[in-house]
Every structure is written in C-alpha cells, then in structure tokens.
Coordinates of C-alpha atoms in Angstrom, one line a residue:
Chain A
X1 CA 21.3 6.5 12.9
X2 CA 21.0 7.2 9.2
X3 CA 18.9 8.3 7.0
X4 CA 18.1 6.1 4.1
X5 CA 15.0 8.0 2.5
X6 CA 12.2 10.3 3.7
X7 CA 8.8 10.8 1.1
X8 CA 6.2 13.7 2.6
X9 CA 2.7 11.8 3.1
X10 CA 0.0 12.9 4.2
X11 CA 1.3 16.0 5.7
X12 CA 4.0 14.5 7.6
X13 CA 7.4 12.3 6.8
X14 CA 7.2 8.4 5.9
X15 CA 11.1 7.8 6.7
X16 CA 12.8 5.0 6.7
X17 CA 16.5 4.4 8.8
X18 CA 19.5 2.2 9.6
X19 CA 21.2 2.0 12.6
X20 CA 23.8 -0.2 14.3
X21 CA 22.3 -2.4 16.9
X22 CA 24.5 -3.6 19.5
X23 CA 21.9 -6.0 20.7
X24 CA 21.5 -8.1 17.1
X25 CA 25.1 -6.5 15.7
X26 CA 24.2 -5.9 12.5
X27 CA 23.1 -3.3 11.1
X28 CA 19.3 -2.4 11.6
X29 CA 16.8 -0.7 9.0
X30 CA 13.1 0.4 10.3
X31 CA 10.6 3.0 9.1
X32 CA 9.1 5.6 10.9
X33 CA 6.1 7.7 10.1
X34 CA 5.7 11.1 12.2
X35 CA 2.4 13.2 11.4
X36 CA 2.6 17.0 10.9
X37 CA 2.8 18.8 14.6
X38 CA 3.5 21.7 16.1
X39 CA 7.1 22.6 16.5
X40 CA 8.1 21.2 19.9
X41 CA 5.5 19.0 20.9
X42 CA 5.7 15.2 21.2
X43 CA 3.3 12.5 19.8
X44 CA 2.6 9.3 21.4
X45 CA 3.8 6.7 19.5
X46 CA 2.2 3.6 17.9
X47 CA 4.9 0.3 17.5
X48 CA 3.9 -2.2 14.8
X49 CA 5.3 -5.5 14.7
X50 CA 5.2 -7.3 11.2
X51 CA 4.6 -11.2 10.4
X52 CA 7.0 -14.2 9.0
X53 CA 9.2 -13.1 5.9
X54 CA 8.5 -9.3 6.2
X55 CA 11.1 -6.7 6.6
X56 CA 9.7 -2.4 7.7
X57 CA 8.8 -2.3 4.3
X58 CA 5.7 -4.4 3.6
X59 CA 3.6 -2.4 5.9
X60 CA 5.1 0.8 5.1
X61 CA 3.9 0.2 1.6
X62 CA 0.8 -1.9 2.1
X63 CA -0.5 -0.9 5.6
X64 CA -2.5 2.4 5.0
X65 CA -2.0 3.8 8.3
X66 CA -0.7 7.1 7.8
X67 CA -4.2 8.7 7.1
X68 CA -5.4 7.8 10.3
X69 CA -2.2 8.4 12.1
X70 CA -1.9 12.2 10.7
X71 CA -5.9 12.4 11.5
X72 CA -5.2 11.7 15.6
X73 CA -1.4 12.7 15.9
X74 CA 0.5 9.0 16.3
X75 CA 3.7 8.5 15.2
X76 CA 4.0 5.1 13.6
X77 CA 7.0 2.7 13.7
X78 CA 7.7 -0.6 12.1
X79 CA 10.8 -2.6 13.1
X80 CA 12.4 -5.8 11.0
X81 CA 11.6 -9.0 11.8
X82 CA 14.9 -10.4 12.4
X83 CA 19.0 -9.8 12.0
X84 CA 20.4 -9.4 8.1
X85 CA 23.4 -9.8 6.5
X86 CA 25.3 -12.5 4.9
X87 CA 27.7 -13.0 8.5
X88 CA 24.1 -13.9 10.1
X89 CA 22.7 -17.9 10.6
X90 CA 19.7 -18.8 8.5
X91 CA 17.6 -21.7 7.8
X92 CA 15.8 -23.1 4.9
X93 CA 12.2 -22.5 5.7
X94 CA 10.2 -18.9 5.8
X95 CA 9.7 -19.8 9.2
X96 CA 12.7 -20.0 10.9
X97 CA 15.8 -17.5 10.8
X98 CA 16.2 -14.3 8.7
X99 CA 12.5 -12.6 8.7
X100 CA 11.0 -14.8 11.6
X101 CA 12.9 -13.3 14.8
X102 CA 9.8 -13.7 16.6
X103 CA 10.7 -11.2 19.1
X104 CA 12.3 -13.7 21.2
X105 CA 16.0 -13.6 22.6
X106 CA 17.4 -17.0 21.3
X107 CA 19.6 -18.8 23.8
X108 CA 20.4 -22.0 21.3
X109 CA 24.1 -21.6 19.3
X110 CA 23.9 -20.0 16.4
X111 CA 21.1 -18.3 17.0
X112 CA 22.0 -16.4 20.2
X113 CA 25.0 -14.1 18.8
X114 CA 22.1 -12.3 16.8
X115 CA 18.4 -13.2 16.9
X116 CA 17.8 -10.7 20.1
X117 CA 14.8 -9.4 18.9
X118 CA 13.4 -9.2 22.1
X119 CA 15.8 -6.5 24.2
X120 CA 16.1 -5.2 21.0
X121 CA 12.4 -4.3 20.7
X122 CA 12.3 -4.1 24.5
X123 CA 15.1 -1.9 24.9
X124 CA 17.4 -0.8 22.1
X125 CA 15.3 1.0 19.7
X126 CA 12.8 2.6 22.4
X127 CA 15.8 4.4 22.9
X128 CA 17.0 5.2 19.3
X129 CA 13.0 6.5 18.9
X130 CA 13.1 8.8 21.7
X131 CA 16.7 10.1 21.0
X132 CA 15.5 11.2 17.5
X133 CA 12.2 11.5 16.9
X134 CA 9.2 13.5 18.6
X135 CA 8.1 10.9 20.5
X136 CA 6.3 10.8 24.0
X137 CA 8.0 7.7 25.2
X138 CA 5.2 8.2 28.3
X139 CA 2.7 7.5 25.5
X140 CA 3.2 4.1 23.3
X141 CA 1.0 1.8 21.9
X142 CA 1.4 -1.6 19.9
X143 CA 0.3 -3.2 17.5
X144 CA 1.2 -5.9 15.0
X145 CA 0.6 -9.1 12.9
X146 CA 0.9 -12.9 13.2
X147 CA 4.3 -13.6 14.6
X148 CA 4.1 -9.7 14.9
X149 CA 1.0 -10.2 16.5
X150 CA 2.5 -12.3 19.1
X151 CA 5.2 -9.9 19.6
X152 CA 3.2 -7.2 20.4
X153 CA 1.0 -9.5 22.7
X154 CA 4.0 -10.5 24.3
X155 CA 5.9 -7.6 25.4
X156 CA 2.8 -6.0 26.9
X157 CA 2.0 -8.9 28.5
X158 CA 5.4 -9.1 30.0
X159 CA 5.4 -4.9 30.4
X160 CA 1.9 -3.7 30.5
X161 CA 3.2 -0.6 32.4
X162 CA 5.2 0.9 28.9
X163 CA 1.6 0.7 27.2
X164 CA -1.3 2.2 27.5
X165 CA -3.0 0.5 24.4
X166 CA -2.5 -3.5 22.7
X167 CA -3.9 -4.5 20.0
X168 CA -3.3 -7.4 17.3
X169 CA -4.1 -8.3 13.3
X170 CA -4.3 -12.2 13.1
X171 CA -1.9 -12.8 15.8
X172 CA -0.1 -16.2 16.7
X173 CA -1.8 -16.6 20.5
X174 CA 0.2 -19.6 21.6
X175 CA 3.7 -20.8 20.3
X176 CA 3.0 -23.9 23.0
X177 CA 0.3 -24.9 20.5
X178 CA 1.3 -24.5 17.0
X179 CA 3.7 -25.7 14.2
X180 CA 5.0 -22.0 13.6
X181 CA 5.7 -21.9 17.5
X182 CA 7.1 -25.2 18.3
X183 CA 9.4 -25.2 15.3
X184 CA 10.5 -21.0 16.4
X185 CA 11.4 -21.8 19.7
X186 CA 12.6 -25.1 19.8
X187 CA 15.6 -23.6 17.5
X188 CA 15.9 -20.3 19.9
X189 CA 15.1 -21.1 23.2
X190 CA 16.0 -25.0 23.1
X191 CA 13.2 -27.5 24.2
X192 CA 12.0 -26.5 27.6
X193 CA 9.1 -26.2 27.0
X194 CA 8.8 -24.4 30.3
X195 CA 10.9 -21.4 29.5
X196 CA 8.5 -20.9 25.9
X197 CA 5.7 -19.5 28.5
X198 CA 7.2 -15.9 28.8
X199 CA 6.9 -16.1 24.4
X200 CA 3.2 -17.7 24.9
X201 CA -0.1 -14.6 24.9
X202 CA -1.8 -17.3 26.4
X203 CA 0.3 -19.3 29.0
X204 CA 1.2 -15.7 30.2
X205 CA -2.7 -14.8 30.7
X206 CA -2.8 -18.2 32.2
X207 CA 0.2 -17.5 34.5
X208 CA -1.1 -13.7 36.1
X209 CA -0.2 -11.3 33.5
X210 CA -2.7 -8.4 32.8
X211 CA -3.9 -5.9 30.3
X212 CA -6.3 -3.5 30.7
X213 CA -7.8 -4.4 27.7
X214 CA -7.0 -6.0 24.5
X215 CA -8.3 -5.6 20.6
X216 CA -7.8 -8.2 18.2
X217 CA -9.2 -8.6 14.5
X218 CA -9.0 -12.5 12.9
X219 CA -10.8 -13.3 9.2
X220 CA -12.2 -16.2 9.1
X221 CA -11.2 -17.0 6.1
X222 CA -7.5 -16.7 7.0
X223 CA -5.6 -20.2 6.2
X224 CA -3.5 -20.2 8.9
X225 CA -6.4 -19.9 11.7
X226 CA -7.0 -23.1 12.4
X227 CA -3.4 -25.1 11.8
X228 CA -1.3 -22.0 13.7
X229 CA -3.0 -18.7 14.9
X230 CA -5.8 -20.9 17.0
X231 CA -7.8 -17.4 18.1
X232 CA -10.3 -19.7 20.1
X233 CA -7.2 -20.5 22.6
X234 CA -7.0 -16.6 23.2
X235 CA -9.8 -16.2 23.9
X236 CA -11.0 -19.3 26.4
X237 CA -7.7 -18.1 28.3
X238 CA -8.9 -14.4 28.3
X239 CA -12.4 -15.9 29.1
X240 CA -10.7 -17.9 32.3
X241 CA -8.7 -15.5 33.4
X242 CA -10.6 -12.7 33.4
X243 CA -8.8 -10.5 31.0
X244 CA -10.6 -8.3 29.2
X245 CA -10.2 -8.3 25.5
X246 CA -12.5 -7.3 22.5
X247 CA -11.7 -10.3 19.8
X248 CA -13.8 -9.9 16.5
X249 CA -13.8 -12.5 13.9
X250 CA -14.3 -10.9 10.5
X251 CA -15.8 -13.1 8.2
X252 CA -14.3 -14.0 4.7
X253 CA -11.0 -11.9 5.4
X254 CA -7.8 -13.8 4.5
X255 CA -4.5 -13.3 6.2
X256 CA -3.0 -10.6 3.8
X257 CA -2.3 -7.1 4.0
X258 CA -6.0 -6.2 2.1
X259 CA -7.5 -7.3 5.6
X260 CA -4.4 -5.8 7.7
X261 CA -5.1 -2.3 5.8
X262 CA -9.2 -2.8 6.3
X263 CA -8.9 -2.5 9.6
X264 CA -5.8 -0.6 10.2
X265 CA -8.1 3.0 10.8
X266 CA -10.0 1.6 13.8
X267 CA -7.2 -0.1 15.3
X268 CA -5.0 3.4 14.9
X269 CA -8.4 4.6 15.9
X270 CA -8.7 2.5 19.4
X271 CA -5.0 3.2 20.2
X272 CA -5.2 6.9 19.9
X273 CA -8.2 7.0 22.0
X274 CA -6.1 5.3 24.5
X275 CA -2.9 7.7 23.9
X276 CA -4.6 11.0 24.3
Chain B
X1 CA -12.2 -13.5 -18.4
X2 CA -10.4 -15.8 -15.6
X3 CA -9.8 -14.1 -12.2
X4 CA -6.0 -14.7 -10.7
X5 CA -7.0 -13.7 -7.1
X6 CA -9.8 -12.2 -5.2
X7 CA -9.5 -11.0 -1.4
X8 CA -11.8 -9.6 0.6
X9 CA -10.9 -5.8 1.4
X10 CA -12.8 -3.1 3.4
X11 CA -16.3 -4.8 3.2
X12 CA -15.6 -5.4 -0.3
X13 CA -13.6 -7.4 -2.7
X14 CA -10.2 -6.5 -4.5
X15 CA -9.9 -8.9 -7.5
X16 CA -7.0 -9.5 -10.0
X17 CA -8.5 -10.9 -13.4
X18 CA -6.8 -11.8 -16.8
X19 CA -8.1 -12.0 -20.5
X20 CA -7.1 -12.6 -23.8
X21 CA -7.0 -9.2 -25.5
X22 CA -7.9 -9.0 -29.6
X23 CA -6.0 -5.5 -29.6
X24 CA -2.9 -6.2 -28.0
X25 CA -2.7 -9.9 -28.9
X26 CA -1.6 -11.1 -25.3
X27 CA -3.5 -11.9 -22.3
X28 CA -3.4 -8.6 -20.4
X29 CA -4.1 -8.5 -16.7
X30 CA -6.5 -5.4 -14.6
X31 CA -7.5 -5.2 -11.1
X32 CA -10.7 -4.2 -9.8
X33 CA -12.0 -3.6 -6.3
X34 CA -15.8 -3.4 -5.8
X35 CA -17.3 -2.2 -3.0
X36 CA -20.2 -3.7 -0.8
X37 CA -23.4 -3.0 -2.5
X38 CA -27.1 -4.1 -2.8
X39 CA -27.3 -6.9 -4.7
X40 CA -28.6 -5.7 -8.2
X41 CA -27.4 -2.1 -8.0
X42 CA -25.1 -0.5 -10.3
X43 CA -22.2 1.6 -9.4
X44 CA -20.0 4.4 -11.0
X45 CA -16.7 3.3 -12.2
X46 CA -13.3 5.3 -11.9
X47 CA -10.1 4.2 -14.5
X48 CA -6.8 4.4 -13.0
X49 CA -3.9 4.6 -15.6
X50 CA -0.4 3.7 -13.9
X51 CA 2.8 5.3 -14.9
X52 CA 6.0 4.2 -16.3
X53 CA 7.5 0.7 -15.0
X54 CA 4.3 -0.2 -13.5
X55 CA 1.9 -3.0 -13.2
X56 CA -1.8 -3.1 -11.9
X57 CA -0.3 -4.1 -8.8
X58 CA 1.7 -0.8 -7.8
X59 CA -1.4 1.2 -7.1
X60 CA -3.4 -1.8 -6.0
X61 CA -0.9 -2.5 -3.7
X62 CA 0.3 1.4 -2.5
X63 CA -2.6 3.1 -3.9
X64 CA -4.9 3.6 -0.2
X65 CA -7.9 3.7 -2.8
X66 CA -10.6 1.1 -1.2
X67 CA -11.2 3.2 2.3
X68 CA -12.4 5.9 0.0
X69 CA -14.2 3.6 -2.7
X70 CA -15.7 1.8 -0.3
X71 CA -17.1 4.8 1.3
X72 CA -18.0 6.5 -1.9
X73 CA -19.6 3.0 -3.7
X74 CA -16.9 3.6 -6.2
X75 CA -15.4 0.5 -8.4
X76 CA -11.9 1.1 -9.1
X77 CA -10.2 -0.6 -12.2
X78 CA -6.6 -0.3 -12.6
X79 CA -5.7 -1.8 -16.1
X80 CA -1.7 -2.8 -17.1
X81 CA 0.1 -0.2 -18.9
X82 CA 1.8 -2.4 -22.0
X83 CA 1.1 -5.6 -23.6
X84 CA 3.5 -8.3 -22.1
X85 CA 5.0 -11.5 -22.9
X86 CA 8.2 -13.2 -24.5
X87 CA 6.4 -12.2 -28.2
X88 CA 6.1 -8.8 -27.3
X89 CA 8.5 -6.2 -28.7
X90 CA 10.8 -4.2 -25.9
X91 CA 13.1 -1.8 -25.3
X92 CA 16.1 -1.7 -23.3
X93 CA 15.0 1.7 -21.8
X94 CA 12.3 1.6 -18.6
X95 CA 10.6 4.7 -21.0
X96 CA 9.4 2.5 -23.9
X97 CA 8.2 -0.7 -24.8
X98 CA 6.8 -3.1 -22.2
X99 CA 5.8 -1.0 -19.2
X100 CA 5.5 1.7 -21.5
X101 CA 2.6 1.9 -23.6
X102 CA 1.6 5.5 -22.9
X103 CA -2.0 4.3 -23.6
X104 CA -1.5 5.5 -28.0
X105 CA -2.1 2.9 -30.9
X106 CA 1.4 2.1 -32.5
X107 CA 1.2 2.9 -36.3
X108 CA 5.6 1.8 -36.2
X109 CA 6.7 -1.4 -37.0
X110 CA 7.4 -3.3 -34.9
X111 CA 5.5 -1.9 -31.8
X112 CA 1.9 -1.7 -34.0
X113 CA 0.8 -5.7 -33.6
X114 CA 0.9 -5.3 -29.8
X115 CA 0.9 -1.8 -28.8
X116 CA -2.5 -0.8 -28.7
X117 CA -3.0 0.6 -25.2
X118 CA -4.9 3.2 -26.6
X119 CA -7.7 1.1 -28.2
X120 CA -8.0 -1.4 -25.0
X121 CA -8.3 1.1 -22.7
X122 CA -11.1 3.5 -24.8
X123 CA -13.3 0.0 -26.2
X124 CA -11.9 -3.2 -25.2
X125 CA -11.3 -3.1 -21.3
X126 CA -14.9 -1.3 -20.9
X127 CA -16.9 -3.9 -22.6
X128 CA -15.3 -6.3 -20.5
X129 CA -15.9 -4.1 -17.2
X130 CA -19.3 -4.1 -18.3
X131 CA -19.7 -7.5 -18.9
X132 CA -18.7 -8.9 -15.7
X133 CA -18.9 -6.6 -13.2
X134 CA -21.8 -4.7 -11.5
X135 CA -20.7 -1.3 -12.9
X136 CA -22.8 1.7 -14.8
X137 CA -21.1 2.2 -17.1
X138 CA -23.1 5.6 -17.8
X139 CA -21.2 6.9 -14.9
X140 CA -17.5 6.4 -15.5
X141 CA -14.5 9.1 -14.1
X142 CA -10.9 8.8 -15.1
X143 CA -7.7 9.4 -13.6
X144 CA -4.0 8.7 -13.1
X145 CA -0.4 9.2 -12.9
X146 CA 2.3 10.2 -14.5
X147 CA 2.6 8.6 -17.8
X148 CA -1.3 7.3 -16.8
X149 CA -2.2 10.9 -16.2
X150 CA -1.4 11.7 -19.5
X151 CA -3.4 9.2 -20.5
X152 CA -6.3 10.1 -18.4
X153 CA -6.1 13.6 -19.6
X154 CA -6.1 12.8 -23.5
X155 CA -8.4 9.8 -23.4
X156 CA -11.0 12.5 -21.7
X157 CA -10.2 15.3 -24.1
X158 CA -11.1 12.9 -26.9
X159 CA -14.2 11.9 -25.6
X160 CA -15.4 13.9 -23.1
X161 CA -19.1 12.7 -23.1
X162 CA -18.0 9.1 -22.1
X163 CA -16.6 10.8 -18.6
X164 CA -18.3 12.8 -15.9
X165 CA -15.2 13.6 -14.2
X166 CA -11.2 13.7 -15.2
X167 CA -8.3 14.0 -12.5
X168 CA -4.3 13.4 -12.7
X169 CA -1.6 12.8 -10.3
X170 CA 1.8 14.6 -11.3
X171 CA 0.9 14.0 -15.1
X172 CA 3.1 14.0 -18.5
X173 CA 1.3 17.3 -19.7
X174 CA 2.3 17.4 -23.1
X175 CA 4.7 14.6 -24.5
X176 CA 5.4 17.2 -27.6
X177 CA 7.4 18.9 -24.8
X178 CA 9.5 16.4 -22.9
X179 CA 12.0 13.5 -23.4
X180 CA 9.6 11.0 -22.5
X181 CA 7.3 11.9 -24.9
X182 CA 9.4 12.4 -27.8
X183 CA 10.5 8.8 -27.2
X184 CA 7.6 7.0 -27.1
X185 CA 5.8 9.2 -29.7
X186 CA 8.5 8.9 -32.4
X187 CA 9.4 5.1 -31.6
X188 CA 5.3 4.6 -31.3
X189 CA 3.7 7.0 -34.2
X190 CA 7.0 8.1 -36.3
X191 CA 8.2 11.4 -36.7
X192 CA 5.1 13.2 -37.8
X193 CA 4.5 15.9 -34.8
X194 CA 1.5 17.1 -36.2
X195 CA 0.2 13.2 -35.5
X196 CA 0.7 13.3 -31.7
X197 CA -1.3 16.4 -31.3
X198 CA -4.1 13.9 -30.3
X199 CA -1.8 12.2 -27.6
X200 CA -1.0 15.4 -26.0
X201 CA -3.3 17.4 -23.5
X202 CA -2.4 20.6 -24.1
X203 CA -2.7 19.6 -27.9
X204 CA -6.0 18.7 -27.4
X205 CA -7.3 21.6 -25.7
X206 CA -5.6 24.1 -27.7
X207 CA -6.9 22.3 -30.4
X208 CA -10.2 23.1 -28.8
X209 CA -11.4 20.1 -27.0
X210 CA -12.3 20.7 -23.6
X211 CA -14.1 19.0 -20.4
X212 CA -16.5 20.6 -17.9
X213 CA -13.4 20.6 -15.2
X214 CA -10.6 18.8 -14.3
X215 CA -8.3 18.1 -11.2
X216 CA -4.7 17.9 -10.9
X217 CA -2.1 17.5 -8.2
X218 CA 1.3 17.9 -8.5
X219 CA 4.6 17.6 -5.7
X220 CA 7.3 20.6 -5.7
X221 CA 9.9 18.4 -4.9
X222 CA 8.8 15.6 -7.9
X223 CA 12.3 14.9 -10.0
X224 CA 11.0 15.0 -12.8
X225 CA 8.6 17.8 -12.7
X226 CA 11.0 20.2 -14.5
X227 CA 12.4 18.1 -17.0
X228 CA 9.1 15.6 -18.0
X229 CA 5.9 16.8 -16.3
X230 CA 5.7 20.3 -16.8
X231 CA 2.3 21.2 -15.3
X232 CA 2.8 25.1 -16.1
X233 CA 2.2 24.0 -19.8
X234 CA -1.2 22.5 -18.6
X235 CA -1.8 25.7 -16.6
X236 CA -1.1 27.7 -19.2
X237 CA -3.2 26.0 -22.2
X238 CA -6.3 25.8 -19.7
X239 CA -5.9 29.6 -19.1
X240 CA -5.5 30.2 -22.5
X241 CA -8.1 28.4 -23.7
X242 CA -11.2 28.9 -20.8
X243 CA -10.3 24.7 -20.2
X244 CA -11.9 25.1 -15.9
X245 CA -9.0 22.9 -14.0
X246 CA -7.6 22.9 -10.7
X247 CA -4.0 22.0 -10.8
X248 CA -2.7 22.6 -7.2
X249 CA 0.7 22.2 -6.5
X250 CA 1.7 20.3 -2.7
X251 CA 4.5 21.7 -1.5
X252 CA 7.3 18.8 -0.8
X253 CA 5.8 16.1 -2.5
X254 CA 7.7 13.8 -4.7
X255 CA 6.2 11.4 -7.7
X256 CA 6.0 8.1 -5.0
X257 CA 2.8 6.6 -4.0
X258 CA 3.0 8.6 -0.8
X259 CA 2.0 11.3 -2.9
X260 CA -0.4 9.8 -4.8
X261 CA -2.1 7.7 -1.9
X262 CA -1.7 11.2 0.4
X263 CA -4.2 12.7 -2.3
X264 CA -6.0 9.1 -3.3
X265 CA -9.0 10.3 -0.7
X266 CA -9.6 13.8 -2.3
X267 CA -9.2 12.7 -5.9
X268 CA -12.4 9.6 -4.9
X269 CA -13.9 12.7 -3.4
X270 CA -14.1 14.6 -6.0
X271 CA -14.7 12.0 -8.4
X272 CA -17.8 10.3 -6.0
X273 CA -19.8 13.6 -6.2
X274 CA -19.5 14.2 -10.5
X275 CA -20.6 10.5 -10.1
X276 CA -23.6 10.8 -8.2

C-alpha cells in the first residue's frame, strides 16, 4: 500500500492510498479517514460505498463526515467504484463500466478479468484495512449511496454477521426493477435473471436474508426516485418480510451530495451507537 | 439576479445565483446558503472571501459551513474572487488576473475596467444580498482564506462599523511583505508602496485602524506560511498596536479545506454570538 497524500482534519488524518488489487488487477486508490485516539487502541470502522461516476474522492471532499466521525471515534473508508486504467473495458454510458462496478463480481467476457468489485469489497481490502490501519475489524459498519447504496445493502444482506450497523443515502433497492439495474447486470452477470437476486436488497429480503435493523434516508425530490431507486419496493418487502428498517423520506432533498452531507451526522451518529 | 441552482441542504437551501455586475463589467457568480427560518425574519449574514484559484464553488463544495449555519441561523455568502470571461484581462500566473483579484480596485491599465473586486464586495454584492435575500444586513461578520482572508481583514479595517465580527483562515497578512502581494499590488495599483498601505492589514492597523477583536487560524505545516502568509507580522502589529486578536496556530495543519472545514464550526461559532 502507498501513500498518496495525508491532510490533518479534524484532529485526525484524511488519507488517501493506492494499492495493487489482485482481485480487480489494477491498481486500487481509496481514502481513509482515522479520528485522533489513543496510541494502541482500535476504532470500529464505518465503510462507505459511493454512487454511479464517483471515484474515493467525491465524498471525501463533499461528504462532511469527519466531524462526526472524530466526535464518536469511527474510522471512515471510501472505496472506488470500479477498476481504472486504460488496459481496463469500458462502455459509453455513466452507467455501465469504469465508475459503475456496482459491487457485483461480473461473470460476462470482458467484464470478468476486472469488474470484481464484490470479493474485492468483500474480501480484499477488509484485509489491506486491518493490516494498516487501527481498525477493529470486530467492529464495522456500512454505509453508502445509490449504486453505493445497494452495495452496502447487499453485502450485509448477504453477510449480516461482519456488521453490526447498515444504513443507506438514496439507495438503488432492486436491480430486478430498474433501468440502472437491468442494464448493470445484464452486462456482468449475463441475463439470468435468477442469479441477479444475490445483487437485489429486495429479492434478498424476499428470499430469507436478515438485518437487525436498517436506516435509510430518500428526498423526495430526488429525480431518480421514481424511474430507478423505487424506495416504496424496499420497503413493502421490509413490510412482508418482517425486516425491521427505519426508512424516512425527506422532503424536497435532491439526489446530490448537499442531501448526502445533511444527513451524514445522524447516520455516523446511528452507526456509532451500534459500534460502541 | 438569475439563480443557476438551488438544492435543498440541512433544513435549508444552498443556492448558486448570477448577475450582471456595473463594477466588474461581467456577470459575476456568488453562493448563498440560507438557513430554515420564520417566514418574515431577518438573519445575520457572514462574507466568505476564497483564496487564490478559487471559485464560489471550492468552499461551497468543501467548506462543512451549513451544519453550523444552520444551527446558528447564519446566511453564508461566498462571492467569486475575479471578474471572468473571454474579455477579461489574465495572466499566465495562477497569482494574478482571473482567479486573482485579491478583492483591491485596479487603478493599472489593463486590469482597471474589470478588476474591481474591491468595490463589489464593500457596495455592489451587499445591495444585492439585501435585495433578495432575507438577510439584516445591520448584522454582517466577515471572514476567509488565504488571499480571502486578506481581504476579510482589510475590508474590516476599513470599515469596521459595517462588521460585528472579523475572522481569517491562514491569511496573506500583509501583501507589502510577500511575493504574492508584490505581484498583484504592483500589476493591480503600480509601484507606489505607500498606495497599498490600505490593502494590507498590518498597514491598516499600524496605521491605526482597529476592530473590537478578531480571529485567526493558522496550520504549522501550511507551505506557504513562511514564504506568503506570515501571521507573526499580524501578531506582531496587533501587539504593537493594542489591535485584541486571537491568532492560534494548529499544529499539523496545512492550507487545504480540511483545515479550513476542521475550524468552519468554531469560526460560525464565534461569529453567531458577535451576531446575536
């Protein structure tokens, strides 16, 4: 792992790294915020999955969570969204490609050489996190937006046991049920629709998967909430199935990192009352 | 007055607006954010200058000021720093021209049609904050950084009844002392030193102005702190002259927004109770 630039905020380090990732092989950049501690204790640890075209960066920058994170103690990590680099397959649209891994490991040629965002979300940088950083790997939360939103979703749903706290900003609920989805894994996973209900919040609900409990914002005046994040789907399946899940629509907040950042404190908030 | 963008941000609403300025000739373009308030009341109003390079969008963007605004009923107005457009004047260094403005009239051909920063921000930009927004405009604070917290500093010395309360991140203390300054001064005003006494803050105060206090962070491990900023000038003109400031230095911080949004909370603080 390198280092490619640490700033002091908020009495911590907002650092940002690169690393080769055998799972994507290509190189791999993500930030990592860790609060001011004692020397030699270990913080719980707060993933945050970002949305279509964003890299680490536009959260690090835009997200505001570092007050609240040096308030409780969280150490704060945002991942890409996808494989760089000239050597890796792309496609026209923002949707599809570099900067819209979403979190998936794609089995359809040409994607499947690198678009393993999934194992390496899963698997690979857990471990580069707990190798180098003061993290409490018995203590993570996550987060995350849109696609990232259905990432986080996803993973817990698939692994509640890693988390002890899920939440989401605006998240895609169902893949099954949207353009954003369809289009996604069509091109990584092939058209099975079958196989897309691992990647699905909702068919995974549907299907026996459990949280303890789940926190969700969604603004209502978001334009993608009624064509592709379809929040009512989430939470008729939550409804059927039992799962318990606080989903709050706020009203007249868009889709952009001013409504992210608005409610970034109480979802850091929610999550570190869960990771104490 | 047209507004580019408006989005809804921590109960209230961070707006992008544009108008066609009679000083600088060009449309210029400001941000405001204005908290949730009663309909009919008036709230205090806090001036951020930006620095070097920048936009209103840097600190809009990276500035972590609307969790303490809105808490504080603060509006927050963050203006452009330079007149812009294909008609404007420039220079091929980022220290001068567009970008640049360092918030003095231009008395040297060819920068005096445009450059005018000084002007907008003391009579144009306020008449139309008052105009269109819900702000008391008896109740007005100033602050910001770098090249913008020289300008905060100066534009307060001059006319220290208009402001209940003064504050800089990291600021150009006195542009008769540093590169920068010299620059812009001598391309701006000519080579007349005795003429940028007014666009200096240590100038100003030894000259006798003063202000009832005044607030000032600056990072240890800034760049340019040696070579540009010099705060022990400030210090040292305050002490000499009975000028009340608190210039604190914070050990390990550079001259990024994480700096500035680490002490964005303290600064609306501070700023909230001289506005009360």
């Amino acid at each position: 792992m390198e280092t490619v630039s640490t700033n002091r905020a908020f009495g911590g380090v907002q650092g940002v790294y690169t690393h080769a990732s055998a799972e994507t092989g290509t190189p791999m950049t993500f930030s990592v915020f860790v609060p001011e501690h004692a020397p030699g204790t270990k913080l719980p640890v707060l993933w945050y999955l970002s949305g279509l075209t964003c890299t680490h960066a536009n959260v690090t920058e835009k997200g505001e969570f570092r007050r609240a994170c040096a308030e409780h103690g969280v150490i704060f990590v945002a991942p890409d969204t996808s494989p760089r680099g000239d050597d890796v397959p792309d496609d026209e649209g923002y949707d599809f490609g570099k900067g819209a891994g979403f979190y998936v490991d794609a089995t359809e040629e040409p994607w499947s050489a690198n678009f393993r965002m999934r194992s390496y979300i899963e698997t690979e940088l857990p471990a580069v996190i707990a190798e180098h950083f003061p993290a409490d790997m018995a203590r993570q939360g996550i987060t995350g937006h849109s696609m990232g939103g259905h990432g986080a979703l996803t993973i817990a749903l698939r692994d509640p046991s890693r988390f002890r706290s899920v939440s989401a900003f605006a998240p895609i609920v169902s893949p099954l049920n949207c353009p954003w989805g369809e289009k996604a894994l069509t091109g990584y996973i092939g058209a099975n629709r079958a196989a897309w209900r691992e990647y699905d919040a909702c068919a995974l609900i549907e299907d026996g998967a459990r949280l303890p409990d789940l926190l969700v914002d969604q603004g209502t005046a978001d334009g993608f909430l009624e064509g592709q994040l379809k929040t009512h789907l989430l939470e008729e399946a939550c409804a059927e199935a039992g799962q318990p899940a606080t989903i709050r629509m706020q009203e007249g907040y868009d889709h952009s990192y001013y409504f992210i950042s608005s409610f970034m404190p109480e979802h850091i908030g929610w999550h570190a009352e869960r990771l104490k």
